[in-house]
PDB file of N, CA and C in Angstrom:
ATOM      1  N   UNK A 331     137.322  52.499  10.652  1.00  0.00           N
ATOM      2  CA  UNK A 331     137.411  52.046  11.968  1.00  0.00           C
ATOM      3  C   UNK A 331     138.961  51.838  12.497  1.00  0.00           C
ATOM      4  N   UNK A 332     139.723  51.205  11.747  1.00  0.00           N
ATOM      5  CA  UNK A 332     140.811  51.136  12.303  1.00  0.00           C
ATOM      6  C   UNK A 332     141.962  52.376  12.185  1.00  0.00           C
ATOM      7  N   UNK A 333     141.509  53.347  11.331  1.00  0.00           N
ATOM      8  CA  UNK A 333     142.025  54.695  11.228  1.00  0.00           C
ATOM      9  C   UNK A 333     141.778  55.338  12.594  1.00  0.00           C
ATOM     10  N   UNK A 334     140.604  55.323  13.137  1.00  0.00           N
ATOM     11  CA  UNK A 334     139.923  56.092  14.717  1.00  0.00           C
ATOM     12  C   UNK A 334     140.764  55.235  15.841  1.00  0.00           C
ATOM     13  N   UNK A 335     140.848  54.258  15.557  1.00  0.00           N
ATOM     14  CA  UNK A 335     141.566  53.468  16.658  1.00  0.00           C
ATOM     15  C   UNK A 335     143.158  53.692  16.649  1.00  0.00           C
ATOM     16  N   UNK A 336     143.662  54.159  15.550  1.00  0.00           N
ATOM     17  CA  UNK A 336     145.169  54.347  15.531  1.00  0.00           C
ATOM     18  C   UNK A 336     145.307  55.712  15.919  1.00  0.00           C
ATOM     19  N   UNK A 337     144.403  56.729  15.430  1.00  0.00           N
ATOM     20  CA  UNK A 337     144.491  57.868  16.252  1.00  0.00           C
ATOM     21  C   UNK A 337     144.225  58.204  17.691  1.00  0.00           C
ATOM     22  N   UNK A 338     143.468  57.464  17.890  1.00  0.00           N
ATOM     23  CA  UNK A 338     143.178  57.378  19.507  1.00  0.00           C
ATOM     24  C   UNK A 338     144.309  56.948  20.321  1.00  0.00           C
ATOM     25  N   UNK A 339     145.087  55.589  19.759  1.00  0.00           N
ATOM     26  CA  UNK A 339     146.121  55.030  20.281  1.00  0.00           C
ATOM     27  C   UNK A 339     147.195  56.236  20.322  1.00  0.00           C
ATOM     28  N   UNK A 340     147.457  57.212  19.169  1.00  0.00           N
ATOM     29  CA  UNK A 340     148.553  57.933  19.087  1.00  0.00           C
ATOM     30  C   UNK A 340     148.061  59.374  20.152  1.00  0.00           C
ATOM     31  N   UNK A 341     146.850  59.465  20.327  1.00  0.00           N
ATOM     32  CA  UNK A 341     146.482  60.805  21.234  1.00  0.00           C
ATOM     33  C   UNK A 341     146.543  60.441  22.382  1.00  0.00           C
ATOM     34  N   UNK A 342     146.075  59.163  22.971  1.00  0.00           N
ATOM     35  CA  UNK A 342     146.699  58.647  24.375  1.00  0.00           C
ATOM     36  C   UNK A 342     148.506  58.935  24.507  1.00  0.00           C
ATOM     37  N   UNK A 343     148.904  58.246  23.593  1.00  0.00           N
ATOM     38  CA  UNK A 343     150.640  58.382  23.539  1.00  0.00           C
ATOM     39  C   UNK A 343     150.683  59.630  24.001  1.00  0.00           C
ATOM     40  N   UNK A 344     150.529  60.587  22.890  1.00  0.00           N
ATOM     41  CA  UNK A 344     150.422  62.119  23.160  1.00  0.00           C
ATOM     42  C   UNK A 344     150.380  62.631  24.787  1.00  0.00           C
ATOM     43  N   UNK A 345     149.554  62.316  25.095  1.00  0.00           N
ATOM     44  CA  UNK A 345     148.828  62.587  26.326  1.00  0.00           C
ATOM     45  C   UNK A 345     149.566  61.870  27.443  1.00  0.00           C
ATOM     46  N   UNK A 346     150.067  60.563  27.165  1.00  0.00           N
ATOM     47  CA  UNK A 346     150.935  60.239  28.261  1.00  0.00           C
ATOM     48  C   UNK A 346     152.491  61.057  28.439  1.00  0.00           C
ATOM     49  N   UNK A 347     152.974  61.364  27.279  1.00  0.00           N
ATOM     50  CA  UNK A 347     153.971  62.132  27.087  1.00  0.00           C
ATOM     51  C   UNK A 347     154.051  63.322  27.936  1.00  0.00           C
ATOM     52  N   UNK A 348     152.987  64.026  27.226  1.00  0.00           N
ATOM     53  CA  UNK A 348     152.853  65.574  27.572  1.00  0.00           C
ATOM     54  C   UNK A 348     152.663  65.523  29.229  1.00  0.00           C
ATOM     55  N   UNK A 349     151.982  64.857  29.913  1.00  0.00           N
ATOM     56  CA  UNK A 349     151.504  64.702  31.110  1.00  0.00           C
ATOM     57  C   UNK A 349     152.433  64.206  32.285  1.00  0.00           C
ATOM     58  N   UNK A 350     153.662  63.097  31.361  1.00  0.00           N
ATOM     59  CA  UNK A 350     154.134  62.121  32.046  1.00  0.00           C
ATOM     60  C   UNK A 350     153.148  61.116  32.745  1.00  0.00           C
ATOM     61  N   UNK A 351     152.428  60.688  32.477  1.00  0.00           N
ATOM     62  CA  UNK A 351     151.645  59.649  32.981  1.00  0.00           C
ATOM     63  C   UNK A 351     152.126  58.478  33.294  1.00  0.00           C
ATOM     64  N   UNK A 352     152.059  57.830  34.175  1.00  0.00           N
ATOM     65  CA  UNK A 352     152.506  56.505  34.795  1.00  0.00           C
ATOM     66  C   UNK A 352     151.839  55.599  33.921  1.00  0.00           C
ATOM     67  N   UNK A 353     152.578  54.490  33.151  1.00  0.00           N
ATOM     68  CA  UNK A 353     152.208  53.383  32.537  1.00  0.00           C
ATOM     69  C   UNK A 353     151.126  52.723  33.203  1.00  0.00           C
ATOM     70  N   UNK A 354     151.067  52.333  34.239  1.00  0.00           N
ATOM     71  CA  UNK A 354     149.721  51.709  34.963  1.00  0.00           C
ATOM     72  C   UNK A 354     148.339  52.445  34.942  1.00  0.00           C
ATOM     73  N   UNK A 355     148.524  53.877  34.711  1.00  0.00           N
ATOM     74  CA  UNK A 355     147.155  54.497  34.645  1.00  0.00           C
ATOM     75  C   UNK A 355     146.314  54.567  33.611  1.00  0.00           C
ATOM     76  N   UNK A 356     144.900  54.534  33.637  1.00  0.00           N
ATOM     77  CA  UNK A 356     144.180  54.334  32.654  1.00  0.00           C
ATOM     78  C   UNK A 356     143.533  55.549  32.047  1.00  0.00           C
ATOM     79  N   UNK A 357     144.427  55.639  30.943  1.00  0.00           N
ATOM     80  CA  UNK A 357     143.926  57.217  30.393  1.00  0.00           C
ATOM     81  C   UNK A 357     142.653  57.084  29.605  1.00  0.00           C
ATOM     82  N   UNK A 358     142.488  55.915  28.937  1.00  0.00           N
ATOM     83  CA  UNK A 358     141.311  55.766  28.365  1.00  0.00           C
ATOM     84  C   UNK A 358     139.689  56.063  29.402  1.00  0.00           C
ATOM     85  N   UNK A 359     140.024  55.849  30.729  1.00  0.00           N
ATOM     86  CA  UNK A 359     139.105  55.845  32.014  1.00  0.00           C
ATOM     87  C   UNK A 359     138.772  57.599  32.145  1.00  0.00           C
ATOM     88  N   UNK A 360     140.176  57.887  31.982  1.00  0.00           N
ATOM     89  CA  UNK A 360     140.063  59.366  32.368  1.00  0.00           C
ATOM     90  C   UNK A 360     139.681  60.053  31.186  1.00  0.00           C
ATOM     91  N   UNK A 361     139.606  59.896  29.930  1.00  0.00           N
ATOM     92  CA  UNK A 361     139.021  60.492  28.913  1.00  0.00           C
ATOM     93  C   UNK A 361     137.544  60.242  28.983  1.00  0.00           C
ATOM     94  N   UNK A 362     136.963  58.895  29.439  1.00  0.00           N
ATOM     95  CA  UNK A 362     135.665  58.907  29.668  1.00  0.00           C
ATOM     96  C   UNK A 362     134.677  59.458  30.691  1.00  0.00           C
ATOM     97  N   UNK A 363     135.349  60.446  31.582  1.00  0.00           N
ATOM     98  CA  UNK A 363     134.632  61.268  32.438  1.00  0.00           C
ATOM     99  C   UNK A 363     133.914  62.345  32.264  1.00  0.00           C
ATOM    100  N   UNK A 364     133.069  62.808  32.680  1.00  0.00           N
ATOM    101  CA  UNK A 364     132.344  64.097  32.128  1.00  0.00           C
ATOM    102  C   UNK A 364     133.044  65.305  32.852  1.00  0.00           C
ATOM    103  N   UNK A 365     134.035  65.063  33.325  1.00  0.00           N
ATOM    104  CA  UNK A 365     135.050  66.358  33.813  1.00  0.00           C
ATOM    105  C   UNK A 365     135.786  66.870  32.459  1.00  0.00           C
ATOM    106  N   UNK A 366     136.200  67.953  32.675  1.00  0.00           N
ATOM    107  CA  UNK A 366     137.581  68.664  31.863  1.00  0.00           C
ATOM    108  C   UNK A 366     138.713  68.435  32.214  1.00  0.00           C
ATOM    109  N   UNK A 367     138.857  67.312  33.048  1.00  0.00           N
ATOM    110  CA  UNK A 367     140.190  67.471  33.822  1.00  0.00           C
ATOM    111  C   UNK A 367     140.152  65.577  33.154  1.00  0.00           C
ATOM    112  N   UNK A 368     141.896  65.295  33.409  1.00  0.00           N
ATOM    113  CA  UNK A 368     142.229  64.025  32.944  1.00  0.00           C
ATOM    114  C   UNK A 368     142.237  63.165  34.445  1.00  0.00           C
ATOM    115  N   UNK A 369     141.267  62.930  34.709  1.00  0.00           N
ATOM    116  CA  UNK A 369     141.280  62.563  36.073  1.00  0.00           C
ATOM    117  C   UNK A 369     140.205  61.406  36.216  1.00  0.00           C
ATOM    118  N   UNK A 370     140.539  60.540  37.360  1.00  0.00           N
ATOM    119  CA  UNK A 370     139.544  59.301  37.413  1.00  0.00           C
ATOM    120  C   UNK A 370     139.920  58.644  39.089  1.00  0.00           C
ATOM    121  N   UNK A 371     138.999  58.310  39.512  1.00  0.00           N
ATOM    122  CA  UNK A 371     138.806  57.773  40.655  1.00  0.00           C
ATOM    123  C   UNK A 371     138.659  56.167  40.953  1.00  0.00           C
ATOM    124  N   UNK A 372     139.255  55.486  41.505  1.00  0.00           N
ATOM    125  CA  UNK A 372     139.059  53.997  41.709  1.00  0.00           C
ATOM    126  C   UNK A 372     139.035  53.698  42.954  1.00  0.00           C
ATOM    127  N   UNK A 373     137.667  53.027  43.531  1.00  0.00           N
ATOM    128  CA  UNK A 373     137.814  52.472  44.969  1.00  0.00           C
ATOM    129  C   UNK A 373     138.779  51.386  44.883  1.00  0.00           C
ATOM    130  N   UNK A 374     139.732  51.121  45.706  1.00  0.00           N
ATOM    131  CA  UNK A 374     140.144  49.776  46.391  1.00  0.00           C
ATOM    132  C   UNK A 374     139.326  48.930  47.064  1.00  0.00           C
ATOM    133  N   UNK A 375     139.259  47.772  46.537  1.00  0.00           N
ATOM    134  CA  UNK A 375     138.504  46.552  47.009  1.00  0.00           C
ATOM    135  C   UNK A 375     139.099  45.657  47.382  1.00  0.00           C
ATOM    136  N   UNK A 376     140.458  45.539  47.124  1.00  0.00           N
ATOM    137  CA  UNK A 376     141.504  44.316  47.433  1.00  0.00           C
ATOM    138  C   UNK A 376     141.701  44.639  49.018  1.00  0.00           C
ATOM    139  N   UNK A 377     141.543  43.600  49.842  1.00  0.00           N
ATOM    140  CA  UNK A 377     141.440  43.333  51.138  1.00  0.00           C
ATOM    141  C   UNK A 377     142.595  43.518  51.733  1.00  0.00           C
ATOM    142  N   UNK A 378     144.011  42.909  51.096  1.00  0.00           N
ATOM    143  CA  UNK A 378     145.250  42.684  51.450  1.00  0.00           C
ATOM    144  C   UNK A 378     145.608  44.313  51.474  1.00  0.00           C
ATOM    145  N   UNK A 379     145.443  44.891  50.399  1.00  0.00           N
ATOM    146  CA  UNK A 379     145.818  46.541  50.049  1.00  0.00           C
ATOM    147  C   UNK A 379     145.376  47.513  51.274  1.00  0.00           C
ATOM    148  N   UNK A 380     144.320  47.315  51.502  1.00  0.00           N
ATOM    149  CA  UNK A 380     143.256  47.960  52.444  1.00  0.00           C
ATOM    150  C   UNK A 380     143.964  47.711  54.048  1.00  0.00           C
ATOM    151  N   UNK A 381     144.386  46.367  53.976  1.00  0.00           N
ATOM    152  CA  UNK A 381     145.100  45.925  55.200  1.00  0.00           C
ATOM    153  C   UNK A 381     146.197  46.715  55.410  1.00  0.00           C
ATOM    154  N   UNK A 382     147.035  46.753  54.308  1.00  0.00           N
ATOM    155  CA  UNK A 382     148.364  47.462  54.379  1.00  0.00           C
ATOM    156  C   UNK A 382     148.157  49.287  54.815  1.00  0.00           C
ATOM    157  N   UNK A 383     147.213  49.499  53.883  1.00  0.00           N
ATOM    158  CA  UNK A 383     146.725  50.965  54.306  1.00  0.00           C
ATOM    159  C   UNK A 383     146.646  51.172  55.930  1.00  0.00           C
ATOM    160  N   UNK A 384     145.376  50.169  56.524  1.00  0.00           N
ATOM    161  CA  UNK A 384     145.217  50.510  57.885  1.00  0.00           C
ATOM    162  C   UNK A 384     146.367  50.315  58.899  1.00  0.00           C
ATOM    163  N   UNK A 385     147.275  49.137  58.545  1.00  0.00           N
ATOM    164  CA  UNK A 385     148.560  49.076  59.067  1.00  0.00           C
ATOM    165  C   UNK A 385     149.266  50.311  59.052  1.00  0.00           C
ATOM    166  N   UNK A 386     149.625  50.910  58.070  1.00  0.00           N
ATOM    167  CA  UNK A 386     150.295  52.396  57.808  1.00  0.00           C
ATOM    168  C   UNK A 386     149.855  53.479  58.606  1.00  0.00           C
ATOM    169  N   UNK A 387     148.314  53.636  58.514  1.00  0.00           N
ATOM    170  CA  UNK A 387     147.492  54.490  59.494  1.00  0.00           C
ATOM    171  C   UNK A 387     147.981  54.265  60.865  1.00  0.00           C
ATOM    172  N   UNK A 388     147.734  52.967  61.381  1.00  0.00           N
ATOM    173  CA  UNK A 388     148.291  52.732  62.865  1.00  0.00           C
ATOM    174  C   UNK A 388     149.448  52.700  63.374  1.00  0.00           C
ATOM    175  N   UNK A 389     150.494  52.568  62.350  1.00  0.00           N
ATOM    176  CA  UNK A 389     152.006  52.793  62.693  1.00  0.00           C
ATOM    177  C   UNK A 389     151.985  54.338  62.739  1.00  0.00           C
ATOM    178  N   UNK A 390     151.526  55.203  61.956  1.00  0.00           N
ATOM    179  CA  UNK A 390     152.136  56.681  61.961  1.00  0.00           C
ATOM    180  C   UNK A 390     151.112  57.386  62.593  1.00  0.00           C
ATOM    181  N   UNK A 391     150.082  57.178  62.989  1.00  0.00           N
ATOM    182  CA  UNK A 391     149.242  58.156  63.975  1.00  0.00           C
ATOM    183  C   UNK A 391     149.810  58.582  65.169  1.00  0.00           C
ATOM    184  N   UNK A 392     149.809  59.705  65.366  1.00  0.00           N
ATOM    185  CA  UNK A 392     150.565  60.642  66.355  1.00  0.00           C
ATOM    186  C   UNK A 392     149.359  61.501  67.250  1.00  0.00           C
ATOM    187  N   UNK A 393     149.224  60.824  68.497  1.00  0.00           N
ATOM    188  CA  UNK A 393     147.882  61.334  68.978  1.00  0.00           C
ATOM    189  C   UNK A 393     148.682  62.459  70.109  1.00  0.00           C
ATOM    190  N   UNK A 394     148.941  63.851  69.402  1.00  0.00           N
ATOM    191  CA  UNK A 394     149.407  64.979  69.997  1.00  0.00           C
ATOM    192  C   UNK A 394     148.288  65.916  70.176  1.00  0.00           C
ATOM    193  N   UNK A 395     148.414  66.529  71.262  1.00  0.00           N
ATOM    194  CA  UNK A 395     147.240  67.652  71.296  1.00  0.00           C
ATOM    195  C   UNK A 395     147.901  68.881  70.815  1.00  0.00           C
ATOM    196  N   UNK A 396     147.203  69.542  70.212  1.00  0.00           N
ATOM    197  CA  UNK A 396     147.765  70.962  69.633  1.00  0.00           C
ATOM    198  C   UNK A 396     146.410  71.970  69.540  1.00  0.00           C
ATOM    199  N   UNK A 397     146.946  73.116  69.956  1.00  0.00           N
ATOM    200  CA  UNK A 397     146.244  74.411  70.024  1.00  0.00           C
ATOM    201  C   UNK A 397     144.532  74.177  69.120  1.00  0.00           C
ATOM    202  N   UNK A 398     144.993  73.914  67.953  1.00  0.00           N
ATOM    203  CA  UNK A 398     143.864  73.842  67.087  1.00  0.00           C
ATOM    204  C   UNK A 398     142.801  72.880  67.662  1.00  0.00           C
ATOM    205  N   UNK A 399     143.092  71.627  68.081  1.00  0.00           N
ATOM    206  CA  UNK A 399     142.071  70.733  68.313  1.00  0.00           C
ATOM    207  C   UNK A 399     141.421  70.716  69.676  1.00  0.00           C
ATOM    208  N   UNK A 400     140.207  70.162  69.567  1.00  0.00           N
ATOM    209  CA  UNK A 400     139.523  70.637  70.626  1.00  0.00           C
ATOM    210  C   UNK A 400     138.705  68.965  70.634  1.00  0.00           C
ATOM    211  N   UNK A 401     138.235  68.681  71.961  1.00  0.00           N
ATOM    212  CA  UNK A 401     137.679  67.643  72.160  1.00  0.00           C
ATOM    213  C   UNK A 401     139.016  66.385  72.561  1.00  0.00           C
ATOM    214  N   UNK A 402     138.188  65.199  72.388  1.00  0.00           N
ATOM    215  CA  UNK A 402     139.327  63.982  72.522  1.00  0.00           C
ATOM    216  C   UNK A 402     140.243  64.005  71.443  1.00  0.00           C
ATOM    217  N   UNK A 403     141.421  63.104  71.722  1.00  0.00           N
ATOM    218  CA  UNK A 403     142.377  63.007  70.748  1.00  0.00           C
ATOM    219  C   UNK A 403     142.262  61.391  70.151  1.00  0.00           C
ATOM    220  N   UNK A 404     141.946  61.123  68.886  1.00  0.00           N
ATOM    221  CA  UNK A 404     141.887  60.084  68.442  1.00  0.00           C
ATOM    222  C   UNK A 404     143.282  59.124  68.777  1.00  0.00           C
ATOM    223  N   UNK A 405     143.279  57.829  69.223  1.00  0.00           N
ATOM    224  CA  UNK A 405     144.443  57.035  69.919  1.00  0.00           C
ATOM    225  C   UNK A 405     145.031  56.122  68.412  1.00  0.00           C
ATOM    226  N   UNK A 406     143.742  56.108  67.440  1.00  0.00           N
ATOM    227  CA  UNK A 406     144.264  55.345  66.226  1.00  0.00           C
ATOM    228  C   UNK A 406     143.164  55.342  65.302  1.00  0.00           C
ATOM    229  N   UNK A 407     143.604  54.877  63.917  1.00  0.00           N
ATOM    230  CA  UNK A 407     142.381  55.239  62.583  1.00  0.00           C
ATOM    231  C   UNK A 407     142.132  53.551  62.269  1.00  0.00           C
ATOM    232  N   UNK A 408     141.216  53.529  61.776  1.00  0.00           N
ATOM    233  CA  UNK A 408     140.895  52.330  60.996  1.00  0.00           C
ATOM    234  C   UNK A 408     140.572  52.529  59.537  1.00  0.00           C
ATOM    235  N   UNK A 409     141.310  52.317  58.685  1.00  0.00           N
ATOM    236  CA  UNK A 409     140.860  52.186  57.430  1.00  0.00           C
ATOM    237  C   UNK A 409     139.747  51.442  57.050  1.00  0.00           C
ATOM    238  N   UNK A 410     138.816  52.222  56.322  1.00  0.00           N
ATOM    239  CA  UNK A 410     137.430  51.469  55.936  1.00  0.00           C
ATOM    240  C   UNK A 410     137.212  51.317  54.367  1.00  0.00           C
ATOM    241  N   UNK A 411     138.099  52.498  53.950  1.00  0.00           N
ATOM    242  CA  UNK A 411     137.555  52.611  52.547  1.00  0.00           C
ATOM    243  C   UNK A 411     138.917  53.284  51.610  1.00  0.00           C
ATOM    244  N   UNK A 412     139.409  53.000  50.709  1.00  0.00           N
ATOM    245  CA  UNK A 412     140.333  53.920  50.097  1.00  0.00           C
ATOM    246  C   UNK A 412     140.319  54.197  48.506  1.00  0.00           C
ATOM    247  N   UNK A 413     140.876  55.135  48.199  1.00  0.00           N
ATOM    248  CA  UNK A 413     140.162  55.167  46.679  1.00  0.00           C
ATOM    249  C   UNK A 413     141.701  55.974  46.065  1.00  0.00           C
ATOM    250  N   UNK A 414     142.015  55.232  45.024  1.00  0.00           N
ATOM    251  CA  UNK A 414     142.989  55.854  44.204  1.00  0.00           C
ATOM    252  C   UNK A 414     142.747  56.774  43.033  1.00  0.00           C
ATOM    253  N   UNK A 415     143.519  57.880  43.260  1.00  0.00           N
ATOM    254  CA  UNK A 415     143.230  58.890  42.579  1.00  0.00           C
ATOM    255  C   UNK A 415     144.335  58.993  41.157  1.00  0.00           C
ATOM    256  N   UNK A 416     143.836  59.031  40.123  1.00  0.00           N
ATOM    257  CA  UNK A 416     144.404  59.522  38.762  1.00  0.00           C
ATOM    258  C   UNK A 416     144.405  60.877  38.242  1.00  0.00           C
ATOM    259  N   UNK A 417     145.109  61.760  38.853  1.00  0.00           N
ATOM    260  CA  UNK A 417     145.019  63.125  38.263  1.00  0.00           C
ATOM    261  C   UNK A 417     146.071  63.626  37.286  1.00  0.00           C
ATOM    262  N   UNK A 418     145.817  63.740  35.887  1.00  0.00           N
ATOM    263  CA  UNK A 418     146.951  63.815  35.071  1.00  0.00           C
ATOM    264  C   UNK A 418     147.797  65.150  35.422  1.00  0.00           C
ATOM    265  N   UNK A 419     146.939  66.334  35.467  1.00  0.00           N
ATOM    266  CA  UNK A 419     147.701  67.705  35.701  1.00  0.00           C
ATOM    267  C   UNK A 419     148.121  67.619  37.075  1.00  0.00           C
ATOM    268  N   UNK A 420     148.035  67.465  37.973  1.00  0.00           N
ATOM    269  CA  UNK A 420     148.635  67.526  39.427  1.00  0.00           C
ATOM    270  C   UNK A 420     149.972  66.370  39.438  1.00  0.00           C
ATOM    271  N   UNK A 421     149.875  65.283  38.789  1.00  0.00           N
ATOM    272  CA  UNK A 421     150.718  64.379  38.466  1.00  0.00           C
ATOM    273  C   UNK A 421     152.149  64.780  37.561  1.00  0.00           C
ATOM    274  N   UNK A 422     151.471  65.776  36.710  1.00  0.00           N
ATOM    275  CA  UNK A 422     152.463  66.299  35.780  1.00  0.00           C
ATOM    276  C   UNK A 422     153.071  67.385  36.375  1.00  0.00           C
ATOM    277  N   UNK A 423     152.605  68.244  37.212  1.00  0.00           N
ATOM    278  CA  UNK A 423     153.242  69.164  38.140  1.00  0.00           C
ATOM    279  C   UNK A 423     154.221  68.559  38.963  1.00  0.00           C
ATOM    280  N   UNK A 424     153.851  67.605  39.807  1.00  0.00           N
ATOM    281  CA  UNK A 424     154.480  66.814  40.823  1.00  0.00           C
ATOM    282  C   UNK A 424     155.650  66.393  40.240  1.00  0.00           C
ATOM    283  N   UNK A 425     155.674  65.703  39.040  1.00  0.00           N
ATOM    284  CA  UNK A 425     156.463  65.080  38.205  1.00  0.00           C
ATOM    285  C   UNK A 425     157.709  65.787  37.618  1.00  0.00           C
ATOM    286  N   UNK A 426     157.519  67.395  37.578  1.00  0.00           N
ATOM    287  CA  UNK A 426     158.462  68.330  37.124  1.00  0.00           C
ATOM    288  C   UNK A 426     159.075  69.126  37.567  1.00  0.00           C
TER     289      UNK A 426
END
């Protein structure tokens, strides 16, 4: 059993190096999905973090009418939900 754990740790470290995965990302969770990608989505429940996102959206909203917009223009946004996406392939492309 210890040999399996050791091989798993080595495989995870190899994936981390190959995809340049940040240390805070959960590679084990990525491997536990039913997808063929190294991908995991985590809903953010921390209210203080959601408040920061909400503040960011409110400060950066740019209510400008453009030709492709129809109807009214929103004056601001309210963050109700946020999801952290950890996608090793996209990250690897971004990091190189």
